Amino acid sequence: MTLTSSAMEWPKRNEEAFQRGKRVLQSLECDALSFSSDDLLHLTLEIFLEQEFPKKVNVSEEKLKKFILCVRSCMFDNPYHNWFHAFDVTQVELLFRIIVEN
C-alpha cells in the first residue's frame, strides 16, 4: 500500500462535529457513522488525550497523530472492518475503562 502525502496530513477540525462527538464519547450514544472519517480522527485523538496516553507512553502528540492517520490509511475498504469500525472499537474500549475504574 502506498500512502500519499495528503493521506498523512492531519485535517482541519470541524468544530461543530467535534463538540457533538465529544459530548457523546463517554456513552453508548456515540454513533461513528454519524461522523466523517476526518471527524473520527479528531475524536480518536481526543480519546487518547483524555486518557493521557502520550504522557503514559512517552510519545508526542504529533507522533500519535501520525499513528492514527496510518491506522486509518491501512484499514480495509469493506462494509465492516474499516475505519469506522476501528473508531467504534476504540470508543467502546474507553467506555469499558470508565466502567472498570468506577
PDB file of C-alpha atoms in Angstrom:
ATOM      1  CA  MET A   1       0.000   0.000   0.000  1.00  0.00           C
ATOM      2  CA  THR A   2       1.351   3.396  -0.968  1.00  0.00           C
ATOM      3  CA  LEU A   3       0.476   6.334   1.238  1.00  0.00           C
ATOM      4  CA  THR A   4       0.066   9.691  -0.422  1.00  0.00           C
ATOM      5  CA  SER A   5       1.203  12.815   1.380  1.00  0.00           C
ATOM      6  CA  SER A   6      -2.413  14.014   1.645  1.00  0.00           C
ATOM      7  CA  ALA A   7      -3.338  10.734   3.374  1.00  0.00           C
ATOM      8  CA  MET A   8      -0.772  11.549   6.032  1.00  0.00           C
ATOM      9  CA  GLU A   9      -1.797  15.158   6.660  1.00  0.00           C
ATOM     10  CA  TRP A  10      -3.834  15.937   9.765  1.00  0.00           C
ATOM     11  CA  PRO A  11      -7.116  17.509   8.603  1.00  0.00           C
ATOM     12  CA  LYS A  12      -8.682  20.702   9.863  1.00  0.00           C
ATOM     13  CA  ARG A  13     -11.150  20.084  12.672  1.00  0.00           C
ATOM     14  CA  ASN A  14     -14.871  20.615  12.131  1.00  0.00           C
ATOM     15  CA  GLU A  15     -15.616  22.230  15.483  1.00  0.00           C
ATOM     16  CA  GLU A  16     -19.380  21.535  15.428  1.00  0.00           C
ATOM     17  CA  ALA A  17     -18.855  17.831  14.744  1.00  0.00           C
ATOM     18  CA  PHE A  18     -16.034  17.636  17.284  1.00  0.00           C
ATOM     19  CA  GLN A  19     -18.128  19.183  20.066  1.00  0.00           C
ATOM     20  CA  ARG A  20     -21.101  16.959  19.173  1.00  0.00           C
ATOM     21  CA  GLY A  21     -18.827  13.910  19.287  1.00  0.00           C
ATOM     22  CA  LYS A  22     -17.104  14.955  22.482  1.00  0.00           C
ATOM     23  CA  ARG A  23     -20.494  15.170  24.232  1.00  0.00           C
ATOM     24  CA  VAL A  24     -21.218  11.507  23.488  1.00  0.00           C
ATOM     25  CA  LEU A  25     -17.714   9.977  23.586  1.00  0.00           C
ATOM     26  CA  GLN A  26     -18.295   8.511  27.023  1.00  0.00           C
ATOM     27  CA  SER A  27     -21.688   6.994  26.201  1.00  0.00           C
ATOM     28  CA  LEU A  28     -23.223   4.294  24.064  1.00  0.00           C
ATOM     29  CA  GLU A  29     -24.949   7.061  22.106  1.00  0.00           C
ATOM     30  CA  CYS A  30     -21.788   7.724  20.103  1.00  0.00           C
ATOM     31  CA  ASP A  31     -22.562   6.668  16.524  1.00  0.00           C
ATOM     32  CA  ALA A  32     -19.411   6.511  14.422  1.00  0.00           C
ATOM     33  CA  LEU A  33     -21.434   6.527  11.210  1.00  0.00           C
ATOM     34  CA  SER A  34     -22.837   9.968  12.026  1.00  0.00           C
ATOM     35  CA  PHE A  35     -19.353  11.492  11.638  1.00  0.00           C
ATOM     36  CA  SER A  36     -16.987  11.898   8.727  1.00  0.00           C
ATOM     37  CA  SER A  37     -13.764   9.938   8.541  1.00  0.00           C
ATOM     38  CA  ASP A  38     -11.837  13.124   9.372  1.00  0.00           C
ATOM     39  CA  ASP A  39     -14.109  13.859  12.350  1.00  0.00           C
ATOM     40  CA  LEU A  40     -13.238  10.419  13.708  1.00  0.00           C
ATOM     41  CA  LEU A  41      -9.525  11.233  13.518  1.00  0.00           C
ATOM     42  CA  HIS A  42     -10.069  14.131  15.894  1.00  0.00           C
ATOM     43  CA  LEU A  43     -12.323  12.138  18.197  1.00  0.00           C
ATOM     44  CA  THR A  44      -9.833   9.266  18.302  1.00  0.00           C
ATOM     45  CA  LEU A  45      -7.088  11.700  19.242  1.00  0.00           C
ATOM     46  CA  GLU A  46      -9.364  13.148  21.934  1.00  0.00           C
ATOM     47  CA  ILE A  47      -9.877   9.678  23.430  1.00  0.00           C
ATOM     48  CA  PHE A  48      -6.128   9.165  23.680  1.00  0.00           C
ATOM     49  CA  LEU A  49      -5.516  12.663  25.063  1.00  0.00           C
ATOM     50  CA  GLU A  50      -8.261  12.311  27.689  1.00  0.00           C
ATOM     51  CA  GLN A  51      -6.571   9.131  28.884  1.00  0.00           C
ATOM     52  CA  GLU A  52      -3.178  10.899  28.929  1.00  0.00           C
ATOM     53  CA  PHE A  53      -1.850   8.227  26.601  1.00  0.00           C
ATOM     54  CA  PRO A  54       1.000  10.314  25.108  1.00  0.00           C
ATOM     55  CA  LYS A  55       2.351  11.051  28.581  1.00  0.00           C
ATOM     56  CA  LYS A  56       1.981   7.443  29.748  1.00  0.00           C
ATOM     57  CA  VAL A  57       3.912   6.015  26.804  1.00  0.00           C
ATOM     58  CA  ASN A  58       6.244   8.963  26.263  1.00  0.00           C
ATOM     59  CA  VAL A  59       5.136   9.782  22.724  1.00  0.00           C
ATOM     60  CA  SER A  60       4.483  13.218  21.266  1.00  0.00           C
ATOM     61  CA  GLU A  61       1.048  14.275  20.144  1.00  0.00           C
ATOM     62  CA  GLU A  62       2.440  14.647  16.615  1.00  0.00           C
ATOM     63  CA  LYS A  63       3.609  11.017  16.555  1.00  0.00           C
ATOM     64  CA  LEU A  64       0.248   9.906  17.910  1.00  0.00           C
ATOM     65  CA  LYS A  65      -1.484  11.818  15.109  1.00  0.00           C
ATOM     66  CA  LYS A  66       0.755  10.121  12.527  1.00  0.00           C
ATOM     67  CA  PHE A  67      -0.075   6.737  14.067  1.00  0.00           C
ATOM     68  CA  ILE A  68      -3.824   7.430  13.931  1.00  0.00           C
ATOM     69  CA  LEU A  69      -3.524   8.561  10.298  1.00  0.00           C
ATOM     70  CA  CYS A  70      -1.552   5.429   9.480  1.00  0.00           C
ATOM     71  CA  VAL A  71      -4.166   3.181  11.069  1.00  0.00           C
ATOM     72  CA  ARG A  72      -6.916   4.873   9.078  1.00  0.00           C
ATOM     73  CA  SER A  73      -4.987   4.600   5.821  1.00  0.00           C
ATOM     74  CA  CYS A  74      -4.327   0.887   6.389  1.00  0.00           C
ATOM     75  CA  MET A  75      -7.931  -0.078   7.136  1.00  0.00           C
ATOM     76  CA  PHE A  76      -9.822  -2.228   4.683  1.00  0.00           C
ATOM     77  CA  ASP A  77     -12.361  -0.702   2.347  1.00  0.00           C
ATOM     78  CA  ASN A  78     -15.242  -3.019   3.151  1.00  0.00           C
ATOM     79  CA  PRO A  79     -18.603  -2.788   4.915  1.00  0.00           C
ATOM     80  CA  TYR A  80     -17.364  -3.941   8.354  1.00  0.00           C
ATOM     81  CA  HIS A  81     -13.635  -3.949   9.140  1.00  0.00           C
ATOM     82  CA  ASN A  82     -12.995  -0.348   8.211  1.00  0.00           C
ATOM     83  CA  TRP A  83     -12.007   2.956   9.842  1.00  0.00           C
ATOM     84  CA  PHE A  84     -15.492   3.470  11.301  1.00  0.00           C
ATOM     85  CA  HIS A  85     -15.314   0.066  12.972  1.00  0.00           C
ATOM     86  CA  ALA A  86     -11.829   0.815  14.317  1.00  0.00           C
ATOM     87  CA  PHE A  87     -13.110   4.038  15.889  1.00  0.00           C
ATOM     88  CA  ASP A  88     -16.162   2.252  17.273  1.00  0.00           C
ATOM     89  CA  VAL A  89     -13.986  -0.375  18.986  1.00  0.00           C
ATOM     90  CA  THR A  90     -11.674   2.318  20.380  1.00  0.00           C
ATOM     91  CA  GLN A  91     -14.626   4.281  21.764  1.00  0.00           C
ATOM     92  CA  VAL A  92     -16.203   1.210  23.393  1.00  0.00           C
ATOM     93  CA  GLU A  93     -12.855   0.344  24.979  1.00  0.00           C
ATOM     94  CA  LEU A  94     -12.929   3.836  26.522  1.00  0.00           C
ATOM     95  CA  LEU A  95     -16.349   3.010  27.983  1.00  0.00           C
ATOM     96  CA  PHE A  96     -15.060  -0.290  29.405  1.00  0.00           C
ATOM     97  CA  ARG A  97     -12.183   1.541  31.047  1.00  0.00           C
ATOM     98  CA  ILE A  98     -14.557   4.088  32.586  1.00  0.00           C
ATOM     99  CA  ILE A  99     -16.809   1.325  33.917  1.00  0.00           C
ATOM    100  CA  VAL A 100     -13.884  -0.613  35.409  1.00  0.00           C
ATOM    101  CA  GLU A 101     -12.401   2.482  37.056  1.00  0.00           C
ATOM    102  CA  ASN A 102     -15.719   3.472  38.659  1.00  0.00           C
TER     103      ASN A 102
END
